[in-house]
Amino acid sequence: MPKRRDILAIVLIVLPWTLLITVWHQSAITPLLATRKVSKTHPPPRIPPDESCSLQNRDIVEVVRTEYVYSRPPPWSDVLPTIHVITPTYSRPVQKAELTRLANTFLHVPNLHWILVEDSQRRTSLVSHLLQDTGLNYTHLNVETPRNYKVRGDTRDPRIPRGTMQRNLALRWLRETFSVNNSQPGIVYFADDDNTYSLELFEEMRSTRKVSVWPVAFVGGLRYESPKVNTQGKVYGWKTVFDPHRPFAIDMAGFAVNLRLILYKPQAYFKLRGVKGGYQESSLLKELVTLNDLEPKAANCTKILVWHTRTEKPVLVNEGKKGFTDSNVEI
Amino acid sequence: MAARMKLKLKTVFVLYFMVSLMGLVYALMQLGQRCDCTEHDLPKERTISRLRGELHRLQEQMRKSEATKQPQKQPAKPSLPTIFVITPTYARLVQKAELTRLSQTLLHVPQLHWILVEDSPHKTPLVTDFLAKSGLSYTHLHTPTPKDRKLQEGDPSWLKPRGAEQRNEGLRWLREDRRAQQGADSQQGVVYFADDDNTYSLQLFEEMRNTQRVSVWPVGLVGGMRYERPVVEGGKVVRFHTGWRPSRPFPLDMAGFAVSLRLVLDNQDACFDGDAPMGFLESSFLQGLVTMDELEPKADNCSKVLVWHTRTEKPKMKREEALQAQGLGSDTAVEV
């Protein structure tokens, strides 16, 4: 008899707790469901102009499109975090073309600040004029990578990965311009001048708190490389073939850093020398963040929003030794 | 003693049970109520929706500021000639990237209509979805290149003229579409053939907009030179500065000229000859339309380069191919 009582007592104790645990588990999910419901009643996100006028007649649709198009760059917002895009560049025949189409992309992005760093002794007029003509918010810097005089031609020191000194200069500029106590929100993104960026990418990175990551197409000899994201939305590895055990097996175009983090860790720079191929990104990121802190974007790293395109070097055979075309004409 | 112990234990248990029950009831009541979402809400979600709201507000602001600017500007917009851009495209790894950055340029140009023609027997979902999201005014066409005219794997790019059938299809649609349109405005416009891997400055489109017959300008990075261009003397084109076969009727690149819509409609048979020898594709179209002295030089008497014949490298897929051989290729559901 006492045994039955004990059993009854134990059941009476355990039952409410199990019920409570299951209830709390459920309640952990329902706020998310509630959020989804709430967000649906919010104003619909990012109405592209044509969608909002789909009910009206064709003429007005065209006019709205034209209006969207005319205003460039978009007006500055006091609320949106600024995206500081750091682009190293160097003189070569396709430079003006690359910067032109990159500028055409950036002109669609609100609150974008372009930090263009030339690999040159002096700031060239080609780049200065281009930047002025675009109307973008920009900063024009330059630093020359030391040439390797032992090798013939215009080759740079092969021990220093291309663009490193330029990116580091930009980081230094940011740290000198913005103070740690500065509350202006900003995101830092390293964009090379020959890649292709979708407009969606910039909106994805705007909400970076520490370091956000996403897949990049055409790197590492694959269709795309991507961070591995688990069901809890945390990055736990890298889906690459080339050395997936790097601390951060990611391309320069595959991550963005919150400006606050850059300012908070003023010693973090890209390592100049002694960096193995593919480890450049890690040399910076390991000073800033751990794997656990990474924020996956692009639908938990399942969408491609940036492509690591490379432009062919134009064959200038017909120029000959003396140059066939007028060198005063800028290309 | 034992009985009292048991009694005490019993009260403890009962008390425990009552407390648990009350806690449970409280939790259940919380569940029933409207949840205070700001606590459970991931701050990320909140920031995202706030930013989206901000973006929406900015776009509204942009529209309003343009609306107030309208009375100051001349009412030239309705009569702004439309630029019809005909772009042939074909499926390859970099296709989506190329189209993305081209569309980002075209989005800046007012009164532009993009005619994208796929080299394909049917419309592909990649291009269909892309165009729908692009925000551009467009027409999506397709026509496959006949097998004997198609470049094979390993062929150099200059072996056979590319895109002829697709450009002709674009012209065919344009002529048919304009026939159905009413009004003088519908006959006004310019036709430009833009390949999906070139680079275009925004100024170029404004230069070509008022083409009366055929306008021309320099093209950078083409013909094995820094640029190719028509040579202008006294406001007229007298010859062409090119390093390769300057004796062609029109030694121009496809990106170096634009034709007025009027001329295209008046010459219903003018089209590109897919069998033309290398480098003569442009000439095959322009020959019947215009003579050299009728050409209108743009870009500051053909002294500025506003378009570049860039080409994109084929991405190296060695590791991808190795993985695919093992059956471990990347997820094809992810569109690249």
XYZ file of C-alpha atoms in Angstrom:
667
model
C 0.000 0.000 0.000
C 2.680 2.557 0.866
C 4.449 1.573 -2.323
C 1.415 2.488 -4.367
C 1.201 5.777 -2.519
C 4.826 6.491 -3.267
C 4.317 5.718 -6.870
C 1.287 7.949 -6.950
C 3.276 10.712 -5.297
C 6.098 10.389 -7.771
C 3.684 10.465 -10.701
C 1.983 13.526 -9.278
C 5.329 15.282 -9.076
C 6.717 14.236 -12.445
C 3.564 14.791 -14.489
C 3.287 18.567 -14.139
C 6.968 19.018 -14.850
C 6.830 17.018 -18.056
C 3.762 18.946 -19.073
C 5.532 22.173 -18.262
C 8.594 21.231 -20.248
C 6.559 20.318 -23.315
C 4.565 23.504 -22.969
C 7.689 25.660 -22.769
C 9.109 23.888 -25.783
C 6.001 24.689 -27.726
C 6.049 28.268 -26.549
C 9.594 28.670 -27.822
C 8.268 28.041 -31.344
C 5.025 30.006 -31.201
C 6.669 33.428 -30.839
C 8.419 32.718 -34.151
C 5.096 31.842 -35.713
C 3.661 34.988 -34.191
C 6.542 37.005 -35.637
C 5.911 35.660 -39.083
C 2.292 36.617 -38.760
C 3.265 40.059 -37.479
C 5.765 40.652 -40.270
C 3.150 39.788 -42.854
C 1.003 42.640 -41.656
C 3.958 45.007 -41.837
C 4.326 47.049 -44.984
C 5.399 44.599 -47.678
C 9.185 44.585 -48.002
C 10.980 46.282 -50.871
C 8.249 46.968 -53.360
C 9.927 47.133 -56.734
C 8.269 50.016 -58.520
C 6.562 47.869 -61.143
C 4.884 45.599 -58.587
C 3.284 48.464 -56.727
C 1.738 49.745 -59.941
C 0.742 46.422 -61.391
C -2.908 47.354 -61.070
C -2.548 50.595 -62.941
C -2.211 51.019 -66.646
C 0.967 50.629 -68.609
C 1.734 54.340 -69.006
C 1.940 54.974 -65.295
C 4.058 51.870 -64.795
C 6.550 53.204 -67.311
C 6.576 56.639 -65.655
C 7.174 55.155 -62.226
C 10.056 53.119 -63.574
C 11.556 56.198 -65.135
C 11.276 58.079 -61.870
C 13.055 55.336 -59.986
C 15.771 55.383 -62.548
C 16.429 59.122 -62.630
C 17.424 59.667 -59.058
C 20.979 58.399 -58.620
C 22.593 57.746 -56.313
C 19.633 57.163 -53.991
C 19.099 59.849 -51.329
C 21.071 59.396 -48.139
C 19.145 57.936 -45.237
C 19.835 58.803 -41.601
C 18.724 55.397 -40.453
C 20.312 52.876 -42.814
C 23.793 51.692 -41.831
C 26.408 52.881 -44.306
C 28.095 50.212 -46.376
C 31.784 51.057 -46.763
C 32.946 49.206 -49.853
C 36.707 48.819 -50.072
C 37.954 48.209 -53.605
C 41.630 47.905 -54.474
C 42.350 48.697 -58.112
C 45.342 48.939 -60.420
C 46.015 50.313 -63.879
C 45.478 48.016 -66.795
C 43.512 48.302 -70.048
C 40.227 47.055 -68.579
C 40.423 49.211 -65.437
C 38.104 51.997 -66.570
C 35.579 49.494 -67.918
C 35.581 47.503 -64.655
C 35.201 50.596 -62.494
C 32.454 51.938 -64.775
C 30.255 48.908 -64.476
C 30.984 48.582 -60.789
C 29.918 52.194 -60.319
C 26.730 51.488 -62.275
C 25.971 48.755 -59.740
C 26.783 50.891 -56.704
C 24.606 53.744 -57.934
C 21.577 51.619 -57.019
C 22.625 51.052 -53.408
C 21.512 53.579 -50.771
C 23.999 54.748 -48.153
C 27.028 53.370 -49.926
C 30.471 54.816 -49.388
C 33.062 53.658 -51.903
C 36.647 53.548 -50.729
C 38.710 53.076 -53.881
C 42.392 52.435 -53.256
C 44.749 52.584 -56.212
C 47.913 50.547 -56.381
C 49.944 53.476 -57.608
C 52.416 56.120 -56.572
C 49.963 58.895 -57.202
C 46.208 59.065 -57.609
C 45.566 58.871 -61.320
C 43.344 61.304 -63.148
C 41.477 58.426 -64.806
C 40.178 57.249 -61.463
C 39.706 60.737 -60.030
C 37.540 61.844 -62.943
C 35.610 58.609 -63.004
C 34.754 58.936 -59.314
C 33.736 62.560 -59.679
C 31.503 61.837 -62.657
C 29.613 59.022 -60.959
C 28.245 61.237 -58.209
C 28.833 58.505 -55.648
C 29.938 59.142 -52.081
C 33.589 58.123 -52.272
C 37.056 58.288 -50.779
C 40.012 58.021 -53.133
C 43.218 56.619 -51.644
C 46.396 55.166 -53.023
C 49.368 53.122 -51.901
C 51.907 51.414 -54.083
C 52.761 47.763 -53.561
C 56.561 47.553 -53.749
C 57.645 46.215 -57.091
C 59.825 43.207 -57.373
C 62.735 44.731 -59.192
C 64.509 41.429 -59.598
C 61.888 40.153 -62.016
C 61.499 41.852 -65.371
C 58.364 43.733 -66.171
C 55.794 45.335 -63.973
C 55.348 42.464 -61.593
C 54.750 43.206 -57.995
C 56.398 41.429 -55.117
C 54.784 38.016 -55.397
C 55.128 37.438 -51.654
C 52.534 40.119 -50.957
C 49.088 38.996 -52.159
C 47.535 41.485 -54.551
C 45.421 44.186 -53.013
C 46.561 43.559 -49.433
C 48.308 46.854 -48.858
C 45.416 48.702 -50.424
C 42.808 46.997 -48.229
C 44.922 47.606 -45.152
C 45.227 51.275 -46.018
C 41.472 51.520 -46.258
C 41.085 49.842 -42.868
C 43.548 52.293 -41.418
C 41.655 55.178 -42.973
C 38.415 53.948 -41.412
C 40.057 53.704 -38.023
C 41.483 57.207 -38.328
C 38.211 58.674 -39.537
C 35.726 57.033 -37.216
C 36.218 56.795 -33.470
C 35.288 53.740 -31.450
C 32.714 55.741 -29.548
C 31.144 56.873 -32.786
C 27.637 55.527 -32.942
C 27.306 55.767 -36.727
C 26.456 52.237 -37.830
C 28.484 50.895 -40.720
C 29.375 47.717 -42.536
C 32.715 47.066 -44.225
C 32.811 44.987 -47.406
C 35.779 44.134 -49.604
C 34.679 44.261 -53.227
C 37.157 43.533 -55.982
C 36.686 45.488 -59.171
C 36.082 42.517 -61.458
C 33.431 40.615 -59.489
C 29.685 40.808 -60.052
C 27.367 41.820 -57.209
C 23.604 41.580 -57.047
C 21.742 44.444 -55.400
C 20.181 42.005 -52.947
C 23.615 41.270 -51.498
C 24.006 44.778 -50.114
C 20.689 44.610 -48.334
C 21.613 41.232 -46.852
C 24.857 42.553 -45.400
C 23.332 45.700 -43.965
C 22.083 43.849 -40.893
C 25.507 42.439 -39.975
C 26.174 42.563 -36.273
C 29.700 41.133 -36.231
C 30.680 39.228 -39.381
C 28.211 37.853 -41.888
C 28.964 35.269 -44.557
C 27.360 33.903 -47.724
C 28.207 31.725 -50.735
C 30.365 32.967 -53.613
C 30.152 31.554 -57.153
C 33.126 30.483 -59.279
C 35.743 30.221 -56.560
C 37.910 27.327 -55.537
C 37.378 25.590 -58.858
C 33.718 24.969 -58.014
C 30.355 26.312 -59.139
C 30.299 27.959 -55.733
C 31.865 27.759 -52.298
C 29.649 28.155 -49.294
C 29.758 28.082 -45.501
C 28.139 25.050 -43.919
C 25.172 26.069 -41.804
C 23.480 23.780 -39.280
C 19.812 23.665 -38.330
C 20.396 26.205 -35.571
C 21.580 28.697 -38.180
C 25.220 28.560 -37.078
C 28.236 28.139 -39.317
C 30.125 25.000 -38.443
C 32.342 24.439 -41.462
C 33.112 25.222 -45.055
C 31.857 23.524 -48.173
C 35.020 23.799 -50.261
C 37.429 21.414 -51.891
C 40.491 23.599 -51.619
C 41.686 23.340 -48.022
C 38.357 23.330 -46.174
C 40.274 23.303 -42.910
C 41.371 26.858 -43.199
C 40.092 28.858 -40.208
C 37.912 30.812 -42.672
C 37.706 29.051 -45.992
C 35.920 31.930 -47.659
C 36.603 34.346 -50.487
C 37.108 38.073 -49.985
C 33.700 38.661 -51.524
C 31.970 36.247 -49.198
C 31.888 38.182 -45.935
C 31.212 41.602 -44.437
C 32.286 43.042 -41.091
C 30.478 45.465 -38.850
C 32.418 48.741 -38.656
C 32.230 48.724 -34.883
C 34.187 45.467 -34.821
C 36.864 46.926 -37.088
C 37.219 49.927 -34.790
C 37.093 47.820 -31.670
C 39.998 45.664 -32.798
C 42.460 48.175 -34.244
C 45.236 45.590 -34.551
C 43.338 43.467 -37.054
C 44.790 43.745 -40.549
C 45.392 41.466 -43.489
C 48.738 39.789 -43.026
C 51.224 41.148 -45.561
C 53.863 38.460 -45.797
C 54.136 34.778 -45.177
C 50.513 34.123 -46.073
C 49.746 30.872 -47.848
C 47.480 31.013 -50.871
C 43.881 31.160 -49.741
C 44.669 32.173 -46.169
C 44.487 35.911 -46.635
C 40.880 36.199 -45.524
C 41.614 34.050 -42.479
C 44.502 36.307 -41.505
C 42.038 39.122 -40.906
C 38.988 37.243 -39.730
C 40.719 35.236 -37.043
C 41.592 38.500 -35.319
C 37.994 39.622 -35.382
C 35.645 36.760 -34.785
C 35.187 33.043 -34.084
C 33.299 30.565 -36.222
C 30.445 30.617 -33.785
C 29.847 34.343 -34.171
C 29.403 34.225 -37.929
C 25.993 35.228 -39.248
C 24.890 33.295 -42.324
C 22.982 35.343 -44.912
C 21.452 34.655 -48.332
C 18.745 32.343 -47.017
C 21.071 30.424 -44.705
C 23.750 30.338 -47.388
C 21.624 28.719 -50.081
C 21.450 31.571 -52.596
C 24.173 32.977 -54.807
C 24.283 36.757 -54.645
C 27.876 37.383 -55.717
C 29.942 35.906 -58.548
C 33.713 35.827 -58.670
C 33.889 36.723 -62.357
C 37.250 37.483 -63.949
C 37.697 39.586 -67.058
C 39.844 38.313 -69.888
C 42.994 40.203 -70.552
C 42.396 41.890 -73.906
C 44.751 40.841 -76.661
C 46.338 44.022 -77.937
C 48.373 42.440 -80.744
C 47.571 45.077 -83.294
C 48.987 47.862 -81.190
C 52.464 46.785 -82.117
C 55.560 48.143 -80.467
C 54.907 51.835 -80.945
C 51.181 51.774 -80.314
C 48.726 52.097 -83.142
C 46.099 54.076 -81.307
C 46.337 57.550 -79.904
C 47.520 57.214 -76.340
C 45.726 60.436 -75.416
C 42.401 58.709 -75.813
C 41.555 57.235 -72.433
C 40.144 53.709 -72.329
C 7.885 8.350 14.034
C 7.598 6.684 10.689
C 4.002 7.722 10.366
C 4.811 11.344 11.129
C 7.632 11.236 8.605
C 5.298 9.844 6.081
C 2.840 12.539 6.891
C 5.435 15.252 6.495
C 6.559 13.751 3.222
C 3.010 13.657 2.058
C 2.498 17.350 2.749
C 5.743 18.120 1.012
C 4.620 16.203 -1.984
C 1.238 17.840 -2.009
C 2.797 21.257 -1.669
C 5.208 20.475 -4.470
C 2.373 19.300 -6.628
C 0.331 22.405 -5.983
C 3.271 24.657 -6.858
C 3.893 22.728 -10.056
C 0.289 22.901 -10.999
C 0.174 26.632 -10.451
C 3.287 27.067 -12.569
C 1.768 25.008 -15.331
C -1.440 26.957 -15.261
C 0.512 30.191 -15.399
C 2.498 28.968 -18.418
C -0.648 27.849 -20.171
C -2.218 31.205 -19.551
C 0.823 32.909 -21.031
C 0.420 30.754 -24.107
C -3.160 31.764 -24.553
C -2.328 35.452 -24.412
C -0.823 37.527 -27.216
C 2.880 36.992 -26.859
C 5.106 39.926 -26.015
C 7.008 39.360 -29.236
C 9.772 41.851 -28.660
C 11.323 39.552 -26.101
C 11.220 36.335 -28.095
C 11.602 38.113 -31.390
C 15.080 37.652 -32.787
C 16.588 41.132 -32.978
C 17.791 40.219 -36.460
C 14.201 39.859 -37.713
C 13.352 43.181 -36.234
C 16.323 44.934 -37.798
C 15.536 43.424 -41.169
C 11.929 44.552 -41.130
C 12.951 47.972 -39.890
C 15.475 48.310 -42.685
C 12.933 47.191 -45.239
C 10.504 49.758 -43.954
C 13.227 52.350 -44.233
C 14.002 51.310 -47.796
C 10.336 51.571 -48.689
C 10.198 55.028 -47.143
C 13.258 56.106 -49.132
C 11.734 54.921 -52.372
C 8.564 56.844 -51.591
C 10.700 59.879 -50.884
C 12.489 59.446 -54.195
C 9.227 59.219 -56.072
C 7.879 62.299 -54.338
C 11.013 64.338 -55.044
C 10.880 63.382 -58.689
C 7.227 64.303 -58.836
C 7.985 67.795 -57.526
C 10.850 68.173 -59.966
C 8.569 67.357 -62.909
C 7.044 70.852 -63.474
C 10.527 72.365 -63.614
C 11.753 69.989 -66.286
C 10.567 70.349 -69.851
C 7.775 67.959 -70.685
C 10.184 66.139 -72.984
C 9.746 62.770 -71.299
C 6.790 61.482 -73.277
C 8.659 62.209 -76.507
C 12.009 60.828 -75.312
C 12.913 58.297 -77.997
C 12.956 54.756 -76.690
C 16.207 52.869 -76.881
C 15.580 49.270 -77.899
C 18.498 47.157 -76.742
C 18.734 43.773 -78.440
C 20.896 41.325 -76.504
C 21.515 37.746 -77.573
C 22.397 35.444 -74.712
C 23.187 31.782 -74.195
C 23.417 29.460 -71.253
C 26.803 29.116 -69.655
C 28.153 29.410 -66.127
C 28.595 33.162 -66.110
C 25.280 33.919 -67.840
C 23.371 35.023 -64.748
C 26.284 37.143 -63.529
C 26.639 38.861 -66.919
C 22.939 39.563 -67.229
C 22.856 40.841 -63.627
C 25.516 43.451 -64.122
C 24.212 44.439 -67.543
C 20.749 44.962 -66.095
C 22.235 47.110 -63.327
C 23.610 49.432 -66.024
C 20.427 49.411 -68.122
C 18.292 50.224 -65.078
C 19.802 53.708 -65.017
C 18.727 54.534 -68.569
C 15.286 56.115 -68.984
C 12.962 55.003 -71.785
C 14.838 51.795 -72.482
C 13.312 48.542 -73.620
C 15.406 45.403 -73.361
C 14.887 42.686 -75.932
C 16.680 39.631 -74.582
C 16.896 36.736 -77.040
C 18.053 33.356 -75.785
C 19.966 30.952 -77.994
C 17.684 28.154 -76.973
C 14.721 26.142 -78.286
C 12.679 27.334 -75.317
C 12.708 30.010 -72.641
C 14.835 28.963 -69.689
C 13.597 29.455 -66.112
C 16.859 31.189 -65.155
C 16.346 33.998 -67.656
C 12.583 34.136 -67.127
C 12.925 34.590 -63.362
C 15.816 36.964 -63.766
C 13.917 39.276 -66.114
C 10.863 39.269 -63.893
C 12.943 40.523 -60.954
C 15.098 42.910 -62.977
C 12.769 45.902 -62.812
C 13.345 46.615 -66.485
C 10.891 46.994 -69.317
C 11.643 43.902 -71.406
C 10.687 41.401 -74.042
C 11.885 37.823 -73.646
C 12.436 35.941 -76.907
C 14.274 32.817 -77.920
C 15.545 31.147 -81.061
C 18.104 28.380 -81.369
C 21.177 28.694 -83.573
C 21.216 25.919 -86.198
C 23.754 23.206 -85.363
C 26.079 23.828 -88.289
C 26.450 27.480 -87.305
C 27.052 26.801 -83.644
C 30.490 26.975 -82.109
C 31.675 23.607 -80.871
C 33.568 22.963 -77.649
C 37.135 24.026 -78.188
C 36.401 26.274 -81.168
C 37.963 29.702 -80.928
C 35.375 32.397 -80.370
C 36.027 34.073 -83.688
C 35.416 30.995 -85.822
C 31.751 31.557 -86.478
C 29.668 34.679 -86.136
C 27.517 34.442 -83.045
C 24.165 35.829 -82.187
C 23.039 36.516 -85.760
C 19.835 34.485 -85.516
C 19.013 35.973 -82.144
C 19.515 39.548 -83.295
C 17.403 38.877 -86.359
C 14.686 37.480 -84.107
C 14.854 40.664 -82.059
C 14.470 42.738 -85.218
C 11.586 40.585 -86.374
C 9.718 41.043 -83.091
C 10.390 44.774 -83.100
C 9.048 45.203 -86.616
C 5.968 43.156 -85.812
C 5.381 44.980 -82.544
C 5.716 48.416 -84.079
C 3.348 47.493 -86.903
C 0.700 46.941 -84.284
C 1.399 50.232 -82.519
C -0.384 53.450 -83.350
C 0.902 56.996 -83.295
C 3.980 58.816 -84.489
C 5.778 58.333 -81.182
C 5.830 54.581 -81.630
C 7.998 54.925 -84.717
C 10.571 56.983 -82.833
C 13.442 55.214 -81.276
C 16.892 53.743 -81.594
C 17.984 50.133 -81.909
C 21.242 49.074 -80.274
C 22.825 45.636 -80.266
C 24.378 45.072 -76.864
C 26.196 41.856 -76.083
C 25.853 40.583 -72.556
C 29.548 40.669 -71.694
C 30.468 44.177 -72.826
C 30.673 47.199 -70.566
C 28.539 50.272 -71.285
C 28.803 53.702 -69.745
C 25.575 55.562 -69.060
C 26.645 58.430 -71.278
C 26.642 56.149 -74.315
C 22.880 55.734 -74.212
C 22.326 59.471 -74.160
C 24.678 59.881 -77.130
C 22.749 57.391 -79.233
C 19.264 58.503 -78.345
C 18.845 61.052 -81.115
C 20.147 58.932 -83.950
C 18.525 59.919 -87.236
C 19.911 57.111 -89.389
C 22.994 55.313 -88.066
C 25.291 56.750 -85.434
C 28.779 55.494 -84.650
C 31.424 55.864 -81.937
C 34.659 54.280 -80.735
C 34.738 50.912 -79.005
C 37.475 50.085 -76.481
C 39.496 46.869 -76.253
C 38.485 45.435 -79.608
C 40.186 44.397 -82.835
C 43.388 43.656 -81.003
C 43.770 47.302 -80.057
C 43.115 49.674 -77.193
C 40.158 50.946 -79.204
C 38.739 51.040 -82.708
C 37.035 54.128 -84.017
C 35.662 55.934 -87.037
C 37.858 58.836 -88.127
C 35.920 62.082 -88.330
C 36.811 65.083 -90.446
C 34.534 68.056 -90.840
C 31.839 66.333 -88.833
C 31.710 63.357 -91.205
C 33.173 59.886 -91.035
C 35.883 59.605 -93.681
C 37.456 56.277 -92.794
C 37.874 53.798 -89.978
C 40.789 53.410 -87.626
C 41.106 49.704 -87.071
C 43.938 47.216 -86.991
C 42.129 44.415 -88.711
C 40.815 44.381 -92.290
C 39.985 48.058 -92.606
C 38.726 47.378 -96.120
C 35.490 45.934 -94.793
C 32.435 48.028 -95.775
C 31.872 48.793 -92.086
C 34.846 47.778 -89.977
C 32.922 48.383 -86.757
C 32.109 46.278 -83.781
C 28.505 45.417 -82.960
C 28.755 47.711 -79.960
C 29.957 50.639 -82.033
C 26.793 51.720 -83.797
C 23.071 52.274 -83.312
C 20.323 52.386 -85.912
C 17.241 54.558 -85.799
C 14.016 52.637 -85.463
C 12.671 54.463 -88.487
C 15.416 52.977 -90.656
C 14.841 49.484 -89.275
C 11.122 49.701 -90.020
C 11.594 51.186 -93.473
C 13.948 48.363 -94.454
C 11.996 45.286 -93.517
C 14.529 42.921 -95.056
C 17.666 44.280 -93.421
C 19.102 41.633 -91.121
C 22.325 39.941 -90.104
C 23.795 37.302 -92.404
C 24.789 34.331 -90.274
C 26.918 32.980 -93.100
C 28.963 36.135 -93.510
C 32.722 35.665 -93.215
C 34.369 36.547 -89.938
C 34.184 40.237 -89.115
C 31.582 40.985 -91.749
C 28.509 40.460 -89.629
C 28.039 44.146 -88.908
C 28.618 45.046 -92.541
C 26.048 42.499 -93.711
C 23.427 44.457 -91.778
C 24.563 48.015 -92.357
C 25.363 47.745 -96.040
C 21.794 48.012 -97.205
C 20.910 50.712 -94.704
C 23.389 53.493 -94.941
C 26.508 54.812 -96.658
C 29.644 55.930 -94.845
C 29.061 59.632 -95.300
C 25.556 59.331 -93.854
C 26.959 58.055 -90.566
C 26.470 60.328 -87.563
C 29.584 60.485 -85.386
C 28.946 60.635 -81.630
C 31.111 60.682 -78.482
C 32.689 64.030 -79.186
C 33.426 63.377 -82.878
C 34.481 59.842 -82.047
C 37.226 60.828 -79.660
C 35.877 59.303 -76.435
C 35.531 55.673 -75.507
C 32.132 55.071 -73.925
C 31.839 51.320 -74.466
C 34.348 48.517 -73.958
C 34.405 45.108 -75.575
C 35.205 43.262 -72.355
C 35.125 39.469 -72.260
C 34.679 37.325 -69.184
C 36.941 34.393 -68.426
C 35.453 30.967 -68.352
C 35.543 29.947 -64.670
C 37.797 27.025 -63.852
C 35.730 24.036 -62.885
C 38.417 21.408 -62.336
C 37.388 20.622 -58.788
C 33.715 20.678 -59.627
C 34.283 18.222 -62.446
C 36.314 15.988 -60.158
C 33.519 16.010 -57.603
C 30.897 15.311 -60.220
C 32.860 12.281 -61.351
C 32.540 11.001 -57.796
C 28.862 11.834 -57.701
C 29.480 14.594 -55.155
C 28.889 17.626 -57.354
C 27.453 20.807 -55.866
C 23.708 21.139 -55.450
C 22.291 21.858 -58.867
C 19.179 23.283 -57.251
C 21.296 26.284 -56.286
C 21.208 28.576 -59.307
C 24.531 30.131 -60.224
